[in-house]
Structure formats: structure tokens, C-alpha cells
């Protein structure tokens, strides 16, 4: 009984150990991939989004600070610069653009809308100033522009 | 729910491996022993609980504990298969080890003046050395055990960690030597010169190694030297020092070969064990037979003949793993140690503070070199030394000191992972 079990199991056992190793390597790889985009120090004059809500209330991963560059897309899909897997956000939800010294936000046709200080952005690019509150899906951000 | 049970989550694979292992052990010997299942449940449950605790509380790097628990589970499996009593003891030590892991994690965070305690570490080590010399007993030729009650305990395992801390204290101060050319004020009444402080440091290091040589613990002596050499290479710009230390080691090695009978035999058996298969070369030839008998997938757990190998529960446990789980199993074990060392290096690279960086580096090197020395010895890559395979070999002191070192490494890794990398979320891609 034991002999048969053991002889059969040896293949399975080795496979399980290798799946474990594969799983760990995969997680490490994913961590490196997702972390390499995020670690900035806050530089002066570069605006950033600061999370207003409590991070732990969400069961999806969201950062406290997102730095904004020239053209930054935000949404659920991994193709965006800012990836937030909020079920109430669309795949491509909003875009932050920089033009003539000012930052703008436009809604990319999202299902639930993008709101600045309570007002719906709806289609056109709205200018952002320091202290504006942005709401996408369930997440509230503060737009901080030090310059 | 399916995501929770997915094959890709390493935690699930760990649990599955444990279930398979303990399930198999249950059927191993008639009468079927229900205790095995209970123990298996406890071990698996404890590992899972600890892992989720580490993740939820953001206690730093999640992978360290994961890899180490896989190794420990493999170790428990093999040792239980070899000897039920020892297997049960190993499980006991594993539970104690995990407890000490968390304890050393918390304690490391609390003690703030770790980097100023260099002479206390040294004094503690000297104290341990002295006790071993006075009341120690010889087991298998090395006078490295202290027997208290029914339990034997190897102080050299603790001394390894103290050594890493001592070196780290020194190199924290060396920042001033390298960058400012100011002198380092040691608390002894020595002159305040660069050179004398370095010499004092070297004397300290070699006294560690010297004590170990006196106790005939060649493996640990070699290990400490390698750690010291590597850390010196990393932190010091002076190549002359490296060459000097290398020369001293070479002289020591050659002297050992000629003057110490035991070392001479080990080297001869490394070069040609087949000349004396039944006598001095028995250990290594049996080990080679066992590894080759395993083939790729092994003969199956419980179906091999590991008892033919002497010291199979400690030094040669890797050969037993290769025999019963095949070369693939052995390679998997080596890969797991690779992962551990990789994470350790990553942590050491990321830390900015010089003392912490050196401690992380030292601990990683400790695990890495120890693994290399024993696996290399067992497969006849280098001469055999009596050192344990971390987390897998039977041994309370070895397991416990491994977990303490891991706890320190975990505490250091907290800096790199201030809540941003979430292991379980990265899976949802």
C-alpha cells in the first residue's frame, strides 16, 4: 500500500515543489514590475495625487501618493500608468494632461464619471489647481501642486 | 474563491506539499500512527497562520518565511521518515523556532543600541567558548556540544550570529575610516590610529576562528572566515588587506592539511574516496551511490535506503533527499536556497544604514555559504565538513539559530517594504 502510494506520489511531490518555486518567482517578478514605477521622492513643482480615503477600507491595492507626469492615464487596465482595480472604475477612466503650464483632467468615457470638487468633468478637459478634490470610482484624491 | 485556491499561490502549494507529506507519513509504518496527522495539522496550520500574520501586519518581506517554511517542511518530512523520535523532536524545534522567529523580530526592533554593543557581543562569544571548553563534550570528534539535562546544544550556532553582529559593529564605524580618514576610537586603551584599530579587529576575528579550530569545528571556522572575507571585500577598498587575509587562510589551510590528521583524511577522501570505499571513504561513496540511485524523480519517499549513509540525519540529509526525491528534488532544494539568498541580498542592497546593511549581508552570507559548504561537501565538490544544512538538518540549535537569524533579517526587511508591496494583490493580474 505504502509502496504504491509513495511511488505515485513522488512525481506529484516534485511537481508541487516546483510549482511552489514557480509561484514565488512569479510573485517576485510581479512585485518588481509594479514597484519599479512607483518609487519617487516627491519633487518640488511636480504635482501628485494624494489619497484622501483610508487605504485599508478598500480591498484593492491603492497607493497614498501618485506622481503625475506629462500624460498619465488612470484606470483598471494594466495598460494605464496609474492602475487602480476599483470595481467602480472603468478600464480607461481618466487622463491627466499637461499643457501650457497647467494640469488638466479629462474623463475617458467612464461609466461612473469623474468629479472635481463635486462637479462632473464630462468630456472636456478641466484645469486643475492645487487643493482640488478629485473623485474616481470610490477613490478620493487631493491634487497637490506645490509650485 | 477559485483565486484563493489557485495553483499559482505558493502558500497553497506549501499547504499541499505538507498535506501530501504528512499523509504519506501516516501510511508509512503499520500500525498507522494518528499522531502524524495531528502533528501535520499543527505544523501546516502554524506555518499558514504565521505567513498570513506576516503579510497582514506588513512585517516586511513575505518570501523569506515562505521559502524557509518549505525547506523546514521538507526537512521534517525526511527526518520523520528516517527516525520517528527525531522527527517529532524536529517538529517541536520547528514550533519553538517559529516562536523565536517572531520574538527576535520584535526584540530586534526594540533594542536601539545594537550597533554600539560590539564588545558585549564579543564578550558573550568568549563566554560561550569558555563554557564549551570547560564543560563541553565531544561528539564525533568536535568538542562543540554542551549537554544540559537530556538536551544537547551547540553554542557555535549562536556564536555565528554574534560574529555577524560584531563585524557589523566594526564596519559601521569604518564608514569614518573610509570617508573621513578620522581615527576610530575603540574603547580599549589603544592608540587612535587607523592601522591599530584594524589589527585589533582582525585579531578579534581570528580569535573567533581560532577558538573554533581549537574545538575542531572546521566547518564553522571556514564559514566565519568566508563571511568575514566577503564583508571585507564589499566594504573595504584596500586590496592589500584582502590578499593578506587570503594568504593567512591559505597558510592555515595548508598547515591544517599537513598537521591535522583529520583534515588530511578529509582532503584525501575528497580527491579519491574510491581508494578506501569501506573505510574512510565510506561516507562519501555511500552518499554518491544514494544520489545516483535516486534518478530524476527519486525512488519515492520511504522506498530508498538512506540508512546506509552515516550521519544521514544531519550532514548527509541532502543525499537522502536526492535518493528519495530524485535529482529534481535536490535541485529544487538548491533553488529554494537561491531564492532565500537572493531576497537576503536584495534586502541588504536596499538598506541605507551601514550597520543594518552589514548585518543583512552577514546573515545572508551565513545561510548561503553554509548551504554551499555542506551540499558541496556531500556531492564531493569540496572536501566534506561537518556543518548543518540550514532548516533541513536535524538539530535543535541549528533550526533555532536559523530562525533567530531569519527574524533579524525579517526585521531589517521592513524598511524595504513599508506596506507598498502587497504579495497577495500582485497575484490578481
Coordinates of C-alpha atoms in Angstrom, one line a residue:
Chain A
X1 CA 0.0 0.0 0.0
X2 CA 2.6 2.5 1.1
X3 CA 5.0 1.5 -1.7
X4 CA 2.4 2.2 -4.4
X5 CA 1.4 5.5 -2.8
X6 CA 5.0 6.6 -2.5
X7 CA 5.9 5.7 -6.0
X8 CA 3.0 7.5 -7.4
X9 CA 3.4 10.4 -5.1
X10 CA 7.0 11.1 -5.9
X11 CA 6.1 12.6 -9.2
X12 CA 3.3 14.7 -7.7
X13 CA 5.5 15.8 -4.8
X14 CA 8.3 17.0 -7.0
X15 CA 5.8 18.9 -9.2
X16 CA 4.3 20.6 -6.2
X17 CA 7.6 21.8 -5.0
X18 CA 8.4 23.2 -8.4
X19 CA 5.0 24.9 -8.7
X20 CA 5.9 26.5 -5.3
X21 CA 9.2 27.8 -6.6
X22 CA 7.5 29.0 -9.8
X23 CA 4.8 30.8 -7.7
X24 CA 7.4 32.5 -5.6
X25 CA 9.5 33.6 -8.6
X26 CA 6.4 34.9 -10.3
X27 CA 5.3 36.9 -7.3
X28 CA 8.8 38.4 -7.0
X29 CA 8.7 39.3 -10.7
X30 CA 5.3 40.9 -10.4
X31 CA 6.4 42.9 -7.4
X32 CA 9.5 44.2 -9.1
X33 CA 7.4 45.1 -12.2
X34 CA 4.8 47.0 -10.2
X35 CA 7.2 48.6 -7.7
X36 CA 9.6 50.0 -10.3
X37 CA 7.1 52.5 -11.5
X38 CA 6.1 53.9 -8.1
X39 CA 9.1 54.8 -6.0
X40 CA 9.6 58.5 -6.5
X41 CA 10.6 61.1 -4.0
X42 CA 8.3 64.0 -4.0
X43 CA 10.0 66.6 -6.1
X44 CA 9.0 70.2 -5.9
X45 CA 6.8 71.5 -8.7
X46 CA 5.7 68.1 -9.8
X47 CA 2.1 67.6 -8.8
X48 CA 0.8 64.5 -7.3
X49 CA -2.4 62.9 -6.2
X50 CA -2.8 62.3 -2.5
X51 CA -5.3 59.7 -1.3
X52 CA -7.9 61.1 1.0
X53 CA -9.7 58.0 1.9
X54 CA -8.3 55.5 4.4
X55 CA -6.2 53.0 2.4
X56 CA -7.4 50.0 4.4
X57 CA -11.1 50.5 3.6
X58 CA -10.5 49.3 0.1
X59 CA -9.9 45.7 -0.8
X60 CA -8.0 46.7 -3.9
X61 CA -4.5 48.0 -3.8
X62 CA -4.2 51.8 -4.0
X63 CA -1.2 54.0 -3.1
X64 CA -1.1 57.0 -0.9
X65 CA 0.7 59.1 -3.4
X66 CA 0.7 59.0 -7.2
X67 CA 3.2 61.3 -9.0
X68 CA 1.8 62.9 -12.2
X69 CA 4.0 63.3 -15.2
X70 CA 3.1 64.6 -18.7
X71 CA 0.3 62.4 -19.8
X72 CA -0.9 60.0 -17.2
X73 CA -3.8 57.6 -17.7
X74 CA -5.8 56.2 -14.8
X75 CA -8.0 53.1 -14.8
X76 CA -8.4 49.5 -14.1
X77 CA -6.5 48.1 -17.0
X78 CA -2.8 47.3 -16.6
X79 CA -2.1 49.5 -19.6
X80 CA -2.6 52.6 -17.6
X81 CA 0.2 54.5 -15.8
X82 CA -2.0 54.5 -12.6
X83 CA -3.6 51.2 -12.1
X84 CA -6.4 51.0 -9.6
X85 CA -8.6 47.9 -9.6
X86 CA -11.7 49.6 -8.2
X87 CA -14.8 47.8 -9.5
X88 CA -16.4 51.2 -9.9
X89 CA -13.7 52.5 -12.2
X90 CA -13.6 51.9 -15.9
X91 CA -10.8 50.2 -17.8
X92 CA -9.7 53.6 -19.0
X93 CA -11.2 56.1 -16.7
X94 CA -9.5 59.4 -16.8
X95 CA -6.4 61.1 -18.1
X96 CA -4.2 63.9 -16.7
X97 CA -2.5 66.1 -19.2
X98 CA -0.1 68.9 -19.0
X99 CA -0.5 71.9 -21.3
X100 CA 0.9 75.5 -21.2
X101 CA 2.0 75.2 -17.6
X102 CA -1.3 73.8 -16.3
X103 CA -2.6 70.4 -15.5
X104 CA -5.9 69.1 -16.9
X105 CA -8.1 66.2 -16.2
X106 CA -10.4 64.6 -18.7
X107 CA -12.8 61.8 -18.4
X108 CA -12.3 59.0 -21.0
X109 CA -15.9 58.0 -21.2
X110 CA -16.1 56.2 -17.9
X111 CA -19.2 54.5 -16.6
X112 CA -19.4 56.2 -13.3
X113 CA -17.8 59.6 -14.1
X114 CA -15.0 61.7 -12.8
X115 CA -15.7 64.5 -10.4
X116 CA -13.7 67.6 -9.4
X117 CA -14.9 69.2 -6.2
X118 CA -18.2 67.5 -6.7
X119 CA -18.7 68.6 -10.3
X120 CA -18.8 66.1 -13.2
X121 CA -16.0 66.5 -15.7
X122 CA -17.9 65.1 -18.6
X123 CA -15.9 65.2 -21.8
X124 CA -13.9 68.3 -21.8
X125 CA -10.5 68.7 -20.1
X126 CA -10.9 70.7 -16.9
X127 CA -8.0 72.6 -15.4
X128 CA -6.7 71.5 -12.0
X129 CA -5.4 73.7 -9.3
X130 CA -3.7 72.9 -6.0
X131 CA -6.2 71.6 -3.5
X132 CA -8.8 70.3 -5.9
X133 CA -10.6 67.2 -4.8
X134 CA -10.9 64.5 -7.5
X135 CA -13.2 61.5 -7.2
X136 CA -12.9 58.5 -9.5
X137 CA -15.0 55.5 -8.7
X138 CA -14.8 55.1 -4.9
X139 CA -11.5 56.8 -4.5
X140 CA -11.0 60.4 -3.5
X141 CA -7.8 62.2 -4.3
X142 CA -6.4 65.6 -3.4
X143 CA -4.5 67.3 -6.3
X144 CA -1.3 68.8 -4.8
X145 CA 0.7 71.2 -6.9
X146 CA 3.5 72.8 -4.9
X147 CA 4.8 75.2 -7.5
Chain B
X1 CA -12.9 31.7 -4.2
X2 CA -11.1 30.0 -7.1
X3 CA -8.4 32.7 -6.9
X4 CA -7.9 31.7 -3.4
X5 CA -7.3 28.1 -4.3
X6 CA -5.3 28.8 -7.4
X7 CA -2.3 26.7 -8.2
X8 CA -0.2 29.8 -8.6
X9 CA -0.3 30.9 -5.0
X10 CA 2.8 29.5 -3.4
X11 CA 1.1 29.3 0.0
X12 CA -1.3 26.8 -1.5
X13 CA 1.5 24.7 -2.9
X14 CA 3.1 24.7 0.5
X15 CA 0.0 23.5 2.2
X16 CA -0.5 20.9 -0.5
X17 CA 3.1 19.7 -0.1
X18 CA 2.6 19.4 3.6
X19 CA -0.7 17.5 3.2
X20 CA 1.0 15.1 0.8
X21 CA 4.0 14.7 3.0
X22 CA 2.1 14.0 6.3
X23 CA -0.5 11.9 4.5
X24 CA 2.3 9.7 3.2
X25 CA 4.0 9.5 6.5
X26 CA 0.7 8.4 8.1
X27 CA 0.7 5.3 5.9
X28 CA 4.4 4.7 6.3
X29 CA 4.6 2.2 9.1
X30 CA 1.9 -0.1 10.4
X31 CA 0.3 0.5 12.8
X32 CA -0.9 3.7 11.2
X33 CA 0.0 6.5 13.6
X34 CA -2.7 9.0 14.1
X35 CA -0.2 11.3 15.9
X36 CA 1.4 12.0 12.5
X37 CA -1.8 13.5 11.1
X38 CA -2.3 15.7 14.2
X39 CA 1.3 16.9 14.1
X40 CA 1.0 17.6 10.4
X41 CA -2.1 19.6 11.0
X42 CA -0.4 21.6 13.7
X43 CA 2.7 22.3 11.6
X44 CA 0.8 23.2 8.5
X45 CA -1.7 25.4 10.5
X46 CA 1.1 27.1 12.3
X47 CA 3.0 27.9 9.1
X48 CA -0.1 29.2 7.4
X49 CA -1.0 31.3 10.4
X50 CA 2.4 32.8 10.7
X51 CA 2.6 33.5 7.0
X52 CA -0.7 35.4 6.9
X53 CA 0.2 37.2 10.1
X54 CA 3.4 38.4 8.4
X55 CA 1.5 39.5 5.4
X56 CA -1.4 41.2 7.1
X57 CA 0.8 43.0 9.6
X58 CA 3.2 44.1 6.9
X59 CA 6.1 42.7 8.7
X60 CA 8.4 43.1 5.8
X61 CA 9.3 40.5 3.2
X62 CA 6.8 37.7 2.9
X63 CA 9.0 35.4 0.8
X64 CA 11.7 34.8 3.4
X65 CA 9.3 32.9 5.7
X66 CA 7.6 31.2 2.8
X67 CA 10.8 29.7 1.4
X68 CA 12.1 28.8 4.8
X69 CA 8.8 27.0 5.8
X70 CA 9.0 25.0 2.6
X71 CA 12.6 24.0 3.5
X72 CA 11.6 23.2 7.0
X73 CA 8.7 21.1 5.9
X74 CA 10.9 19.1 3.6
X75 CA 13.3 18.7 6.5
X76 CA 10.6 17.5 8.8
X77 CA 9.4 15.0 6.2
X78 CA 12.8 13.5 5.6
X79 CA 13.7 13.3 9.3
X80 CA 10.4 11.8 10.3
X81 CA 10.8 9.2 7.6
X82 CA 14.3 8.4 8.9
X83 CA 13.5 8.4 12.6
X84 CA 10.1 8.9 14.2
X85 CA 11.5 10.1 17.5
X86 CA 13.9 12.6 15.9
X87 CA 11.1 13.7 13.6
X88 CA 8.8 14.5 16.5
X89 CA 11.7 16.5 18.1
X90 CA 12.3 18.3 14.9
X91 CA 8.6 19.3 14.8
X92 CA 9.0 20.6 18.3
X93 CA 12.0 22.6 17.5
X94 CA 10.2 23.9 14.4
X95 CA 7.4 25.2 16.5
X96 CA 9.9 26.7 19.0
X97 CA 11.8 28.2 16.1
X98 CA 8.8 29.9 14.6
X99 CA 8.1 31.4 18.1
X100 CA 11.7 32.6 18.4
X101 CA 11.4 34.0 14.9
X102 CA 8.7 36.3 15.9
X103 CA 10.4 37.1 19.2
X104 CA 13.7 38.0 17.6
X105 CA 11.7 40.1 15.0
X106 CA 10.1 42.2 17.8
X107 CA 13.2 42.3 20.0
X108 CA 15.4 43.5 17.2
X109 CA 13.0 46.4 16.7
X110 CA 13.1 47.3 20.3
X111 CA 16.8 47.3 21.1
X112 CA 18.1 50.6 19.7
X113 CA 21.7 50.5 20.6
X114 CA 22.6 47.3 18.8
X115 CA 25.4 48.8 16.9
X116 CA 27.3 50.1 20.0
X117 CA 27.4 46.7 21.7
X118 CA 30.4 45.3 19.8
X119 CA 32.4 44.4 22.9
X120 CA 29.4 42.8 24.6
X121 CA 28.8 40.5 21.6
X122 CA 32.5 39.6 21.7
X123 CA 32.4 39.0 25.5
X124 CA 29.3 36.9 25.1
X125 CA 31.0 34.8 22.5
X126 CA 34.1 34.4 24.6
X127 CA 31.9 33.3 27.5
X128 CA 30.3 30.7 25.3
X129 CA 33.6 29.5 24.1
X130 CA 35.0 29.2 27.6
X131 CA 31.9 27.2 28.8
X132 CA 32.3 24.9 25.9
X133 CA 36.0 24.4 26.7
X134 CA 35.3 23.7 30.3
X135 CA 32.1 21.8 30.4
X136 CA 31.7 20.9 26.8
X137 CA 31.6 17.3 25.5
X138 CA 33.0 15.8 22.3
X139 CA 30.6 14.3 19.9
X140 CA 32.0 12.9 16.7
X141 CA 35.4 14.4 17.2
X142 CA 34.4 18.0 17.7
X143 CA 34.2 19.4 21.2
X144 CA 31.3 21.6 20.4
X145 CA 28.4 20.4 22.5
X146 CA 27.0 21.4 25.8
X147 CA 24.8 18.8 27.5
X148 CA 22.1 20.1 29.8
X149 CA 19.7 17.7 31.2
X150 CA 18.8 15.5 28.3
X151 CA 19.3 18.1 25.7
X152 CA 22.5 18.9 23.7
X153 CA 23.1 22.3 22.5
X154 CA 25.6 23.7 20.1
X155 CA 26.9 27.1 21.2
X156 CA 28.7 27.6 17.8
X157 CA 25.3 28.2 16.3
X158 CA 24.7 31.3 18.5
X159 CA 28.3 32.4 18.0
X160 CA 27.7 32.6 14.3
X161 CA 25.0 35.3 14.8
X162 CA 27.1 37.1 17.4
X163 CA 30.0 37.1 14.9
X164 CA 27.9 38.7 12.2
X165 CA 26.8 41.4 14.7
X166 CA 30.4 42.0 15.8
X167 CA 31.6 42.5 12.3
X168 CA 28.7 44.8 11.6
X169 CA 29.5 47.0 14.6
X170 CA 33.1 47.4 13.3
X171 CA 32.1 48.2 9.8
X172 CA 29.6 50.8 10.9
X173 CA 32.5 52.7 12.3
X174 CA 34.6 52.0 9.3
X175 CA 32.4 54.5 7.5
X176 CA 34.5 57.1 9.2
X177 CA 37.7 55.4 8.3
X178 CA 36.9 55.2 4.6
X179 CA 35.3 58.6 4.2
X180 CA 36.8 60.9 6.7
X181 CA 40.2 59.4 7.4
X182 CA 39.5 60.2 11.0
X183 CA 40.6 57.6 13.6
X184 CA 38.1 55.3 15.2
X185 CA 38.2 55.5 18.9
X186 CA 37.9 52.0 20.2
X187 CA 37.0 51.7 23.8
X188 CA 40.2 49.9 24.6
X189 CA 43.2 51.9 25.6
X190 CA 44.7 51.6 22.2
X191 CA 46.3 54.3 20.2
X192 CA 43.9 56.2 18.0
X193 CA 45.3 55.1 14.7
X194 CA 43.6 53.5 11.7
X195 CA 46.0 50.7 11.4
X196 CA 46.0 49.6 15.0
X197 CA 42.2 49.5 15.1
X198 CA 42.2 47.4 12.0
X199 CA 44.7 45.0 13.5
X200 CA 42.7 44.8 16.7
X201 CA 39.7 43.9 14.6
X202 CA 41.5 41.2 12.7
X203 CA 42.7 39.8 15.9
X204 CA 39.2 39.7 17.2
X205 CA 38.0 37.9 14.1
X206 CA 40.9 35.4 14.1
X207 CA 40.3 34.7 17.8
X208 CA 36.8 33.6 16.9
X209 CA 38.1 31.3 14.2
X210 CA 41.0 30.2 16.5
X211 CA 38.6 29.1 19.2
X212 CA 36.5 27.1 16.7
X213 CA 39.7 25.4 15.4
X214 CA 40.5 24.5 18.9
X215 CA 37.2 22.9 19.2
X216 CA 37.7 21.1 15.9
X217 CA 34.8 22.8 14.3
X218 CA 36.3 23.2 10.9
X219 CA 33.1 23.8 9.1
X220 CA 32.0 26.7 11.2
X221 CA 35.5 28.2 11.2
X222 CA 35.6 28.1 7.5
X223 CA 32.1 29.6 7.4
X224 CA 33.1 32.5 9.6
X225 CA 36.2 33.2 7.6
X226 CA 34.2 33.2 4.4
X227 CA 31.7 35.6 5.8
X228 CA 34.4 37.9 7.1
X229 CA 36.3 37.8 3.8
X230 CA 33.2 38.6 1.8
X231 CA 32.2 41.5 4.0
X232 CA 35.8 42.8 3.9
X233 CA 35.7 42.6 0.2
X234 CA 32.4 44.5 0.0
X235 CA 33.3 47.3 2.4
X236 CA 37.0 47.9 2.3
X237 CA 38.8 49.5 -0.6
X238 CA 42.2 48.1 0.3
X239 CA 43.1 45.1 -1.8
X240 CA 46.2 44.5 0.3
X241 CA 44.1 43.5 3.3
X242 CA 42.2 41.0 1.2
X243 CA 45.3 39.5 -0.1
X244 CA 46.7 39.4 3.4
X245 CA 43.7 37.6 4.8
X246 CA 43.6 35.3 1.8
X247 CA 47.3 34.4 2.4
X248 CA 46.6 33.8 6.1
X249 CA 43.8 31.5 5.2
X250 CA 45.9 29.6 2.6
X251 CA 48.6 29.2 5.1
X252 CA 46.1 28.0 7.7
X253 CA 44.6 25.6 5.2
X254 CA 47.9 24.1 4.1
X255 CA 49.1 23.9 7.7
X256 CA 45.9 22.2 8.6
X257 CA 46.3 19.7 5.9
X258 CA 49.8 18.7 7.0
X259 CA 49.5 18.9 10.7
X260 CA 46.0 17.9 11.4
X261 CA 45.3 14.2 10.6
X262 CA 41.6 14.7 10.4
X263 CA 41.8 17.3 7.7
X264 CA 44.3 15.3 5.8
X265 CA 41.9 12.4 5.6
X266 CA 39.0 14.6 4.6
X267 CA 41.0 16.1 1.7
X268 CA 42.3 12.6 0.6
X269 CA 38.8 11.3 0.7
X270 CA 37.6 14.2 -1.4
X271 CA 40.2 13.5 -4.0
X272 CA 39.7 9.8 -4.2
X273 CA 37.2 8.1 -2.0
X274 CA 37.1 5.0 -4.1
X275 CA 40.5 4.0 -2.8
X276 CA 39.1 3.2 0.6
X277 CA 35.4 2.6 -0.1
X278 CA 34.8 0.5 3.0
X279 CA 36.8 2.6 5.4
X280 CA 37.4 6.3 5.4
X281 CA 35.7 6.9 2.1
X282 CA 32.5 5.1 3.2
X283 CA 30.5 8.3 4.0
X284 CA 31.1 10.0 0.7
X285 CA 30.8 7.0 -1.5
X286 CA 27.5 6.0 0.1
X287 CA 26.4 9.5 -0.5
X288 CA 27.3 9.3 -4.1
X289 CA 25.6 5.9 -4.5
X290 CA 22.4 7.3 -2.9
X291 CA 22.3 10.4 -5.1
X292 CA 22.7 8.4 -8.3
X293 CA 20.2 5.7 -7.1
X294 CA 17.6 8.4 -7.0
X295 CA 17.5 9.1 -10.7
X296 CA 15.4 12.1 -11.7
X297 CA 12.3 11.7 -9.6
X298 CA 13.7 9.6 -6.8
X299 CA 12.9 6.2 -5.6
X300 CA 9.9 7.5 -3.6
X301 CA 9.8 8.6 0.0
X302 CA 10.3 5.7 2.2
X303 CA 11.5 3.4 -0.5
X304 CA 15.2 4.3 -0.6
X305 CA 18.0 3.0 1.6
X306 CA 19.2 6.1 3.4
X307 CA 20.3 4.2 6.4
X308 CA 23.4 3.1 4.5
X309 CA 24.7 6.6 4.7
X310 CA 26.3 7.6 8.0
X311 CA 25.2 10.8 9.6
X312 CA 22.2 10.9 7.3
X313 CA 20.0 12.9 9.6
X314 CA 22.4 15.8 9.8
X315 CA 25.2 16.2 7.3
X316 CA 24.0 13.9 4.6
X317 CA 20.3 14.7 4.7
X318 CA 20.7 16.2 1.2
X319 CA 21.8 12.8 -0.1
X320 CA 18.8 11.2 1.4
X321 CA 16.6 13.9 -0.3
X322 CA 18.3 13.2 -3.6
X323 CA 17.8 9.5 -3.2
X324 CA 14.1 9.6 -2.4
X325 CA 13.0 12.7 -4.3
X326 CA 15.5 12.5 -7.1
X327 CA 17.8 14.9 -8.7
X328 CA 14.8 17.2 -9.4
X329 CA 14.1 17.2 -5.7
X330 CA 17.7 18.1 -4.9
X331 CA 17.8 20.9 -7.5
X332 CA 14.5 22.2 -6.0
X333 CA 16.1 22.4 -2.6
X334 CA 19.1 24.3 -4.1
X335 CA 16.7 26.6 -5.9
X336 CA 14.9 27.4 -2.7
X337 CA 18.2 28.3 -1.0
X338 CA 19.0 30.5 -4.1
X339 CA 15.7 32.3 -3.5
X340 CA 16.5 32.8 0.2
X341 CA 19.9 34.2 -0.6
X342 CA 18.5 36.4 -3.4
X343 CA 16.0 38.0 -1.1
X344 CA 18.6 38.5 1.5
X345 CA 20.9 40.3 -0.9
X346 CA 18.1 42.4 -2.2
X347 CA 17.3 43.5 1.3
X348 CA 21.0 44.2 2.1
X349 CA 21.3 46.3 -1.1
X350 CA 18.3 48.4 -0.3
X351 CA 19.1 49.3 3.3
X352 CA 20.9 52.6 3.7
X353 CA 22.3 52.4 7.2
X354 CA 25.7 50.7 7.2
X355 CA 25.3 48.7 10.4
X356 CA 22.0 47.2 9.2
X357 CA 23.3 46.6 5.8
X358 CA 26.2 44.6 7.1
X359 CA 24.0 42.6 9.4
X360 CA 21.7 41.7 6.5
X361 CA 24.7 40.9 4.3
X362 CA 26.3 38.8 7.0
X363 CA 23.2 36.8 7.7
X364 CA 22.5 36.2 4.0
X365 CA 26.1 35.1 3.5
X366 CA 25.8 32.8 6.6
X367 CA 22.9 31.0 5.0
X368 CA 24.4 30.9 1.6
X369 CA 27.9 29.8 2.5
X370 CA 26.6 27.2 4.9
X371 CA 24.4 25.7 2.3
X372 CA 27.2 25.7 -0.3
X373 CA 29.7 24.2 2.1
X374 CA 27.6 21.3 3.1
X375 CA 26.0 20.5 -0.2
X376 CA 29.3 20.9 -1.9
X377 CA 30.9 18.5 0.6
X378 CA 28.1 16.0 0.2
X379 CA 28.4 15.8 -3.6
X380 CA 32.2 15.7 -3.5
X381 CA 32.6 19.2 -4.9
X382 CA 34.7 20.3 -1.9
X383 CA 36.1 18.3 1.0
X384 CA 33.4 17.4 3.5
X385 CA 33.0 19.4 6.6
X386 CA 30.6 18.8 9.5
X387 CA 28.2 21.6 9.2
X388 CA 24.4 21.5 9.1
X389 CA 22.1 22.3 6.2
X390 CA 20.1 25.2 7.5
X391 CA 16.4 24.4 8.3
X392 CA 16.6 20.9 6.9
X393 CA 19.2 19.1 9.0
X394 CA 18.1 17.6 12.3
X395 CA 19.2 19.8 15.1
X396 CA 17.5 22.0 17.6
X397 CA 20.3 24.5 17.9
X398 CA 20.7 24.7 14.1
X399 CA 17.0 25.2 13.5
X400 CA 16.6 27.7 16.3
X401 CA 19.6 29.8 15.4
X402 CA 18.4 29.8 11.8
X403 CA 15.0 31.1 12.7
X404 CA 16.6 33.8 15.0
X405 CA 18.8 34.9 12.2
X406 CA 15.8 34.9 9.9
X407 CA 13.9 37.0 12.4
X408 CA 16.6 39.6 12.3
X409 CA 16.6 39.6 8.5
X410 CA 12.9 40.0 8.5
X411 CA 13.1 42.9 10.9
X412 CA 15.6 44.5 8.5
X413 CA 13.5 43.9 5.5
X414 CA 10.7 46.0 7.0
X415 CA 12.5 49.1 5.7
X416 CA 12.2 47.9 2.1
X417 CA 8.6 47.1 2.3
X418 CA 6.7 49.9 4.0
X419 CA 3.4 48.5 3.1
X420 CA 3.6 49.1 -0.6
X421 CA 4.3 45.7 -1.9
X422 CA 1.3 43.6 -1.2
X423 CA 2.1 40.0 -2.0
X424 CA -1.5 38.8 -2.4
X425 CA -2.6 41.6 -4.6
X426 CA 0.2 41.2 -7.0
X427 CA -1.4 37.9 -7.9
X428 CA -4.5 39.4 -9.3
X429 CA -3.1 40.1 -12.8

